[in-house]
Amino acid sequence: MAIKSLEDLKKMREATLAKVQLREAGQNVDGNIEVMIGLATCGIAAGGREAMQAIIDQLAQENITDVRVVRVGCLGYCHSEPTVQVNIPGEEPVLYGNVTEAVAREIVTKHIKGKETLNDNVLMQTFTKA
């Protein structure tokens, strides 16, 4: 994006601050649910791309439109890849590990849609940073 005015610069600043806030605190400012998928080398090797595609497919099947799926790097839990972090505004972030395609679909149907945490796959539930 070319910066042609002070307004362009302000818009770019706001967008960048929102990304930093999401990265540092697991929070977003637009009120949408964020699903962060660890897709560093370790995540990809363990099936992270398939888990991400399953989440995207399930969101479409459930007609859920207020969720943003975000590819991120390593979340630091290589032993439990693929990892998926769900950030619902007003709730503690939940970090899931060993997310297969079936678990990815359950994250959408049970956690995002049904507000029920999948306890068998939770790596961490109370934290401020991923």
Short mmCIF file of C-alpha atoms in Angstrom, two decimals:
data_model
loop_
_atom_site.label_atom_id
_atom_site.label_comp_id
_atom_site.label_asym_id
_atom_site.label_seq_id
_atom_site.Cartn_x
_atom_site.Cartn_y
_atom_site.Cartn_z
CA MET A 1 0.00 0.00 0.00
CA ALA A 2 1.43 3.30 -1.03
CA ILE A 3 1.20 6.04 1.58
CA LYS A 4 -0.15 9.15 -0.09
CA SER A 5 -1.64 11.03 2.82
CA LEU A 6 -1.70 11.33 6.59
CA GLU A 7 -4.97 9.34 6.56
CA ASP A 8 -3.26 6.46 4.72
CA LEU A 9 -0.52 6.47 7.35
CA LYS A 10 -3.09 6.45 10.19
CA LYS A 11 -4.96 3.52 8.61
CA MET A 12 -1.73 1.58 8.24
CA ARG A 13 -0.85 2.31 11.88
CA GLU A 14 -4.25 1.08 13.12
CA ALA A 15 -4.00 -2.13 11.08
CA THR A 16 -0.50 -2.81 12.33
CA LEU A 17 -1.44 -2.16 15.97
CA ALA A 18 -4.34 -4.62 15.66
CA LYS A 19 -1.97 -7.31 14.35
CA VAL A 20 0.51 -6.66 17.17
CA GLN A 21 -2.28 -6.83 19.75
CA LEU A 22 -3.44 -10.14 18.32
CA ARG A 23 0.08 -11.56 18.36
CA GLU A 24 0.96 -10.34 21.85
CA ALA A 25 -2.28 -10.79 23.74
CA GLY A 26 -4.33 -13.16 21.63
CA GLN A 27 -6.97 -10.48 21.28
CA ASN A 28 -8.44 -8.82 18.26
CA VAL A 29 -10.10 -5.47 18.04
CA ASP A 30 -12.77 -6.15 15.42
CA GLY A 31 -14.83 -8.55 17.58
CA ASN A 32 -14.38 -11.55 15.30
CA ILE A 33 -13.22 -14.94 16.50
CA GLU A 34 -9.61 -15.68 15.57
CA VAL A 35 -8.32 -19.17 14.84
CA MET A 36 -4.53 -19.21 14.70
CA ILE A 37 -2.89 -22.24 13.13
CA GLY A 38 0.80 -22.96 13.66
CA LEU A 39 2.25 -23.51 10.20
CA ALA A 40 5.98 -23.43 10.72
CA THR A 41 7.96 -26.39 9.40
CA CYS A 42 7.00 -28.49 12.42
CA GLY A 43 3.30 -27.73 12.01
CA ILE A 44 3.28 -28.39 8.28
CA ALA A 45 5.15 -31.69 8.72
CA ALA A 46 2.62 -32.83 11.33
CA GLY A 47 -0.43 -32.05 9.18
CA GLY A 48 -1.15 -28.40 9.97
CA ARG A 49 -2.24 -27.60 6.42
CA GLU A 50 -4.82 -30.40 6.50
CA ALA A 51 -6.08 -29.19 9.88
CA MET A 52 -6.36 -25.64 8.55
CA GLN A 53 -8.28 -26.81 5.48
CA ALA A 54 -10.62 -28.88 7.68
CA ILE A 55 -11.33 -25.78 9.80
CA ILE A 56 -12.02 -23.67 6.73
CA ASP A 57 -14.27 -26.36 5.22
CA GLN A 58 -16.19 -26.83 8.47
CA LEU A 59 -16.69 -23.09 8.91
CA ALA A 60 -18.19 -22.99 5.40
CA GLN A 61 -20.41 -26.01 6.07
CA GLU A 62 -21.68 -24.46 9.30
CA ASN A 63 -22.12 -21.10 7.54
CA ILE A 64 -20.03 -19.37 10.22
CA THR A 65 -18.73 -16.10 8.84
CA ASP A 66 -17.40 -14.18 11.85
CA VAL A 67 -14.21 -16.22 12.16
CA ARG A 68 -10.84 -15.25 10.79
CA VAL A 69 -8.37 -18.10 10.17
CA VAL A 70 -4.80 -16.90 10.56
CA ARG A 71 -1.64 -18.76 9.58
CA VAL A 72 1.11 -18.18 12.12
CA GLY A 73 4.62 -19.49 12.67
CA CYS A 74 5.73 -21.84 15.38
CA LEU A 75 3.78 -21.48 18.62
CA GLY A 76 6.51 -23.24 20.59
CA TYR A 77 4.82 -26.61 21.03
CA CYS A 78 6.50 -28.63 18.29
CA HIS A 79 5.93 -31.84 20.27
CA SER A 80 2.17 -31.35 19.96
CA GLU A 81 1.79 -30.15 16.37
CA PRO A 82 -0.45 -29.32 14.69
CA THR A 83 -1.44 -26.59 17.13
CA VAL A 84 -4.49 -24.34 16.90
CA GLN A 85 -5.28 -21.36 19.12
CA VAL A 86 -8.88 -20.16 19.38
CA ASN A 87 -9.38 -16.54 20.45
CA ILE A 88 -12.98 -15.67 21.23
CA PRO A 89 -13.47 -12.04 22.29
CA GLY A 90 -14.07 -11.78 26.03
CA GLU A 91 -12.78 -15.29 26.76
CA GLU A 92 -9.39 -16.75 27.60
CA PRO A 93 -7.53 -18.06 24.54
CA VAL A 94 -7.44 -21.84 24.21
CA LEU A 95 -4.46 -23.61 22.67
CA TYR A 96 -5.13 -27.05 21.21
CA GLY A 97 -2.47 -29.60 20.27
CA ASN A 98 -2.35 -32.75 18.16
CA VAL A 99 -5.13 -31.35 16.00
CA THR A 100 -6.12 -33.89 13.38
CA GLU A 101 -8.66 -33.10 10.67
CA ALA A 102 -11.39 -34.65 12.85
CA VAL A 103 -10.34 -32.57 15.87
CA ALA A 104 -10.19 -29.46 13.68
CA ARG A 105 -13.81 -30.02 12.65
CA GLU A 106 -14.78 -30.55 16.30
CA ILE A 107 -13.10 -27.27 17.23
CA VAL A 108 -15.49 -25.53 14.85
CA THR A 109 -18.66 -27.43 15.78
CA LYS A 110 -18.09 -27.76 19.53
CA HIS A 111 -15.83 -24.88 20.59
CA ILE A 112 -16.65 -22.08 18.16
CA LYS A 113 -20.29 -22.92 17.51
CA GLY A 114 -21.22 -24.79 20.72
CA LYS A 115 -18.97 -22.89 23.20
CA GLU A 116 -17.66 -26.21 24.56
CA THR A 117 -13.91 -26.71 25.05
CA LEU A 118 -12.40 -29.97 23.78
CA ASN A 119 -10.58 -30.91 26.99
CA ASP A 120 -8.71 -33.90 25.53
CA ASN A 121 -6.70 -31.69 23.17
CA VAL A 122 -6.15 -28.57 25.30
CA LEU A 123 -2.49 -27.65 25.76
CA MET A 124 -3.11 -24.37 27.55
CA GLN A 125 -6.23 -22.49 28.49
CA THR A 126 -5.15 -19.55 30.63
CA PHE A 127 -2.51 -17.27 29.21
CA THR A 128 -2.08 -13.87 27.70
CA LYS A 129 0.49 -14.73 25.06
CA ALA A 130 0.71 -17.58 22.62
#
